[in-house]
Tab-separated table of C-alpha atoms in Angstrom:
chain	number	residue	atom	x	y	z
O	1	UNK	CA	-14.669	6.126	7.118
O	2	UNK	CA	-12.461	8.453	9.104
O	3	UNK	CA	-9.711	10.146	7.133
O	4	UNK	CA	-6.022	10.535	7.816
O	5	UNK	CA	-5.478	12.553	10.980
O	6	UNK	CA	-2.479	14.786	11.637
O	7	UNK	CA	-1.442	16.985	14.501
O	8	UNK	CA	-0.583	19.659	15.183
O	9	UNK	CA	-2.020	21.654	12.299
O	10	UNK	CA	0.402	24.532	12.791
O	11	UNK	CA	3.721	24.859	14.552
O	12	UNK	CA	6.133	27.760	14.892
O	13	UNK	CA	9.581	27.096	16.326
O	14	UNK	CA	12.972	28.733	16.354
O	15	UNK	CA	15.889	27.284	14.451
O	16	UNK	CA	17.823	24.612	16.313
O	17	UNK	CA	14.726	23.594	18.254
O	18	UNK	CA	13.081	20.185	17.921
O	19	UNK	CA	9.606	19.374	16.667
O	20	UNK	CA	7.494	16.249	16.206
O	21	UNK	CA	4.497	15.567	14.008
O	22	UNK	CA	1.950	12.813	14.443
O	23	UNK	CA	-0.074	10.924	11.855
O	24	UNK	CA	-2.879	8.417	12.244
O	25	UNK	CA	-3.676	6.736	8.909
O	26	UNK	CA	-6.977	5.286	7.774
O	27	UNK	CA	-7.719	2.070	9.611
O	28	UNK	CA	-6.345	-0.951	7.781
O	29	UNK	CA	-3.976	0.978	5.533
O	30	UNK	CA	-0.627	-0.776	5.455
O	31	UNK	CA	1.349	1.899	3.628
O	32	UNK	CA	2.110	5.284	5.108
O	33	UNK	CA	3.934	8.188	3.454
O	34	UNK	CA	5.429	11.400	4.814
O	35	UNK	CA	5.865	14.233	2.322
O	36	UNK	CA	7.455	17.662	2.625
O	37	UNK	CA	5.850	20.402	0.547
O	38	UNK	CA	7.777	23.652	0.389
O	39	UNK	CA	5.777	26.682	-0.715
O	40	UNK	CA	5.414	26.728	-4.492
O	41	UNK	CA	6.617	23.162	-4.964
O	42	UNK	CA	5.023	19.749	-5.234
O	43	UNK	CA	5.154	17.254	-2.372
O	44	UNK	CA	8.480	15.468	-1.957
O	45	UNK	CA	8.506	11.989	-0.439
O	46	UNK	CA	10.533	11.842	2.759
O	47	UNK	CA	9.802	8.317	3.919
O	48	UNK	CA	7.505	5.423	3.076
O	49	UNK	CA	6.485	2.680	5.493
O	50	UNK	CA	4.991	-0.694	4.720
O	51	UNK	CA	3.380	-1.743	8.006
O	52	UNK	CA	6.108	-0.907	10.539
O	53	UNK	CA	9.050	-1.291	8.166
O	54	UNK	CA	10.780	1.437	6.165
O	55	UNK	CA	10.767	0.753	2.426
O	56	UNK	CA	12.072	4.076	1.122
O	57	UNK	CA	13.848	6.814	3.039
O	58	UNK	CA	16.267	7.836	0.306
O	59	UNK	CA	15.246	11.517	0.469
O	60	UNK	CA	15.068	11.807	4.245
O	61	UNK	CA	17.828	14.074	5.673
O	62	UNK	CA	18.844	11.517	8.242
O	63	UNK	CA	21.192	13.824	10.118
O	64	UNK	CA	18.190	15.744	11.424
O	65	UNK	CA	14.996	13.922	10.467
O	66	UNK	CA	13.733	10.671	11.911
O	67	UNK	CA	10.468	8.786	11.645
O	68	UNK	CA	8.946	5.711	13.153
O	69	UNK	CA	5.828	3.606	12.883
O	70	UNK	CA	6.264	1.257	15.768
O	71	UNK	CA	3.061	-0.780	15.718
O	72	UNK	CA	2.310	-0.404	12.049
O	73	UNK	CA	-0.412	2.168	12.707
O	74	UNK	CA	0.444	5.672	13.969
O	75	UNK	CA	3.598	7.385	12.863
O	76	UNK	CA	5.713	10.251	14.119
O	77	UNK	CA	8.145	12.412	12.174
O	78	UNK	CA	10.761	14.345	14.119
O	79	UNK	CA	13.129	17.139	13.194
O	80	UNK	CA	16.077	17.797	15.473
O	81	UNK	CA	17.496	20.412	15.162
O	82	UNK	CA	15.314	22.418	12.796
O	83	UNK	CA	16.712	24.737	10.139
O	84	UNK	CA	15.073	27.661	8.394
O	85	UNK	CA	14.764	25.628	5.183
O	86	UNK	CA	12.585	23.072	6.976
O	87	UNK	CA	9.697	25.532	6.850
O	88	UNK	CA	7.069	23.664	4.842
O	89	UNK	CA	3.812	21.746	5.034
O	90	UNK	CA	4.329	18.157	6.144
O	91	UNK	CA	1.749	15.863	4.614
O	92	UNK	CA	0.971	12.358	5.733
O	93	UNK	CA	-0.802	9.973	3.370
O	94	UNK	CA	-1.861	6.354	3.549
O	95	UNK	CA	-2.985	3.628	1.183
O	96	UNK	CA	-4.194	0.043	1.422
O	97	UNK	CA	-0.924	-1.342	0.161
O	98	UNK	CA	2.243	-0.374	-1.621
O	99	UNK	CA	0.524	-1.169	-4.916
O	100	UNK	CA	-2.581	0.926	-4.336
O	101	UNK	CA	-2.798	3.777	-6.806
O	102	UNK	CA	-4.784	6.028	-4.542
O	103	UNK	CA	-3.280	7.773	-1.551
O	104	UNK	CA	-5.421	9.484	1.031
O	105	UNK	CA	-3.852	12.650	2.373
O	106	UNK	CA	-4.188	14.201	5.791
O	107	UNK	CA	-4.695	17.956	6.274
O	108	UNK	CA	-0.980	18.545	6.811
O	109	UNK	CA	1.068	20.373	9.410
O	110	UNK	CA	2.389	23.793	8.510
O	111	UNK	CA	5.808	24.297	10.111
O	112	UNK	CA	7.409	27.713	10.318
O	113	UNK	CA	11.012	27.892	11.507
O	114	UNK	CA	12.152	31.388	12.528
R	1	UNK	CA	16.769	10.844	-11.679
R	2	UNK	CA	12.982	10.554	-11.781
R	3	UNK	CA	11.270	13.838	-12.564
R	4	UNK	CA	7.893	15.307	-13.387
R	5	UNK	CA	7.578	18.666	-15.106
R	6	UNK	CA	4.418	20.739	-15.324
R	7	UNK	CA	3.546	23.747	-17.420
R	8	UNK	CA	2.540	26.429	-17.130
R	9	UNK	CA	3.456	26.976	-13.489
R	10	UNK	CA	0.830	29.649	-13.181
R	11	UNK	CA	-2.247	30.573	-15.185
R	12	UNK	CA	-4.897	33.267	-14.841
R	13	UNK	CA	-8.135	32.984	-16.808
R	14	UNK	CA	-11.695	34.282	-16.690
R	15	UNK	CA	-14.769	32.266	-15.909
R	16	UNK	CA	-15.961	30.334	-18.919
R	17	UNK	CA	-12.521	29.920	-20.444
R	18	UNK	CA	-11.074	26.498	-21.285
R	19	UNK	CA	-7.633	25.617	-19.959
R	20	UNK	CA	-5.104	22.909	-20.722
R	21	UNK	CA	-2.514	21.908	-18.168
R	22	UNK	CA	0.533	19.920	-19.188
R	23	UNK	CA	2.578	17.251	-17.454
R	24	UNK	CA	5.652	15.478	-18.804
R	25	UNK	CA	7.672	12.858	-16.991
R	26	UNK	CA	10.806	10.763	-16.939
R	27	UNK	CA	10.734	7.895	-14.476
R	28	UNK	CA	12.461	4.578	-14.174
R	29	UNK	CA	9.489	2.236	-14.194
R	30	UNK	CA	6.205	3.953	-15.005
R	31	UNK	CA	3.057	2.467	-13.545
R	32	UNK	CA	0.450	5.207	-13.625
R	33	UNK	CA	-0.048	8.965	-13.759
R	34	UNK	CA	-2.316	10.777	-11.344
R	35	UNK	CA	-3.810	14.252	-11.213
R	36	UNK	CA	-4.675	15.985	-7.941
R	37	UNK	CA	-6.356	19.249	-7.022
R	38	UNK	CA	-4.918	21.113	-4.053
R	39	UNK	CA	-6.945	24.006	-2.710
R	40	UNK	CA	-5.827	24.535	0.864
R	41	UNK	CA	-3.731	21.772	2.310
R	42	UNK	CA	-4.357	18.173	1.292
R	43	UNK	CA	-4.361	17.169	-2.389
R	44	UNK	CA	-7.573	15.539	-3.535
R	45	UNK	CA	-7.547	12.857	-6.194
R	46	UNK	CA	-8.926	13.627	-9.663
R	47	UNK	CA	-7.787	10.971	-12.152
R	48	UNK	CA	-5.532	8.017	-12.586
R	49	UNK	CA	-4.312	7.069	-16.051
R	50	UNK	CA	-2.451	3.954	-17.040
R	51	UNK	CA	-3.210	3.432	-20.725
R	52	UNK	CA	-2.364	5.652	-23.640
R	53	UNK	CA	-5.088	7.365	-25.569
R	54	UNK	CA	-7.988	6.638	-23.236
R	55	UNK	CA	-9.626	9.808	-21.986
R	56	UNK	CA	-10.871	10.007	-18.443
R	57	UNK	CA	-13.720	12.447	-17.826
R	58	UNK	CA	-15.418	13.832	-14.783
R	59	UNK	CA	-17.841	16.639	-15.468
R	60	UNK	CA	-15.921	19.553	-16.962
R	61	UNK	CA	-12.546	17.923	-16.340
R	62	UNK	CA	-10.869	15.439	-18.635
R	63	UNK	CA	-7.413	13.971	-18.973
R	64	UNK	CA	-5.472	11.854	-21.399
R	65	UNK	CA	-2.108	10.120	-21.336
R	66	UNK	CA	0.448	9.607	-24.102
R	67	UNK	CA	2.899	6.940	-22.915
R	68	UNK	CA	4.968	7.115	-26.077
R	69	UNK	CA	5.665	10.822	-25.702
R	70	UNK	CA	5.648	10.657	-21.887
R	71	UNK	CA	3.092	13.342	-21.180
R	72	UNK	CA	-0.434	13.966	-20.039
R	73	UNK	CA	-2.849	16.872	-20.290
R	74	UNK	CA	-5.650	17.958	-18.008
R	75	UNK	CA	-8.431	19.964	-19.622
R	76	UNK	CA	-10.965	22.066	-17.773
R	77	UNK	CA	-13.815	23.478	-19.829
R	78	UNK	CA	-16.122	26.347	-18.847
R	79	UNK	CA	-13.945	27.205	-15.857
R	80	UNK	CA	-15.524	28.468	-12.645
R	81	UNK	CA	-14.020	30.384	-9.740
R	82	UNK	CA	-14.212	27.166	-7.721
R	83	UNK	CA	-11.659	25.635	-10.068
R	84	UNK	CA	-9.001	27.970	-8.662
R	85	UNK	CA	-6.389	25.711	-7.104
R	86	UNK	CA	-3.009	24.128	-7.631
R	87	UNK	CA	-3.188	21.111	-9.941
R	88	UNK	CA	-0.564	18.490	-9.209
R	89	UNK	CA	0.621	15.770	-11.529
R	90	UNK	CA	2.220	12.693	-9.971
R	91	UNK	CA	3.723	9.567	-11.461
R	92	UNK	CA	3.667	6.218	-9.713
R	93	UNK	CA	7.057	4.599	-10.157
R	94	UNK	CA	6.999	0.840	-9.692
R	95	UNK	CA	9.603	-0.538	-7.317
R	96	UNK	CA	10.744	-4.137	-7.120
R	97	UNK	CA	9.744	-5.308	-3.693
R	98	UNK	CA	7.316	-2.982	-2.075
R	99	UNK	CA	5.072	-1.550	-4.743
R	100	UNK	CA	5.584	1.990	-5.893
R	101	UNK	CA	6.465	5.480	-4.890
R	102	UNK	CA	5.049	8.723	-6.191
R	103	UNK	CA	6.984	11.529	-7.840
R	104	UNK	CA	5.151	14.852	-7.903
R	105	UNK	CA	5.532	17.776	-10.248
R	106	UNK	CA	5.670	21.377	-8.975
R	107	UNK	CA	2.025	22.001	-9.794
R	108	UNK	CA	0.161	24.536	-11.927
R	109	UNK	CA	-1.502	27.343	-9.985
R	110	UNK	CA	-4.789	28.172	-11.727
R	111	UNK	CA	-6.645	31.350	-10.872
R	112	UNK	CA	-10.109	31.816	-12.349
R	113	UNK	CA	-11.382	35.374	-12.211
R	114	UNK	CA	-15.098	36.195	-12.176
């Protein structure tokens, strides 16, 4: 089966600019996660979707980050405006349901904010 | 606040050595503990543990969970250079309505020298 797809793989922007990341989960997976992984740290959950509804966005900096999963399939994560501390790898993962123990991760997008 | 702690944060060994990686946790509603290996970008799944005292094995890797003391260890015997990676520990925290979320530790960076 095809894995989780993400694009772009790399992005360099200047602070205060905007950026968007795209994720296509494994077909049939109802749950989708966006994580931020800063260098030297473990992944931190930003937002979790169940189908097209948000079930956890408690750690999403909502003044600058937004995410959507309109049709319950693809998802986009946006940062506007970006700050230097947003430099990180953004990982998307999906699972069959919110109770599935196994998440399947995409390759990630490495964002550098200068 | 839910947290996962790993030690050591970094470890350098020579091929053939045996290593033990540690993970301790404090979460609201424990469901399972997972170990991942992260070499480049996306974490890859190694083990899931839910019951105390039952060892999971896969080749040279093994892991065990102690739910009373809230920790897990990951053992790698006869290490090889290909074992060099960051090893992430994550805990699945059961939520009321939508399943679970995952809290990751900072990871242990293992370097195996020839």
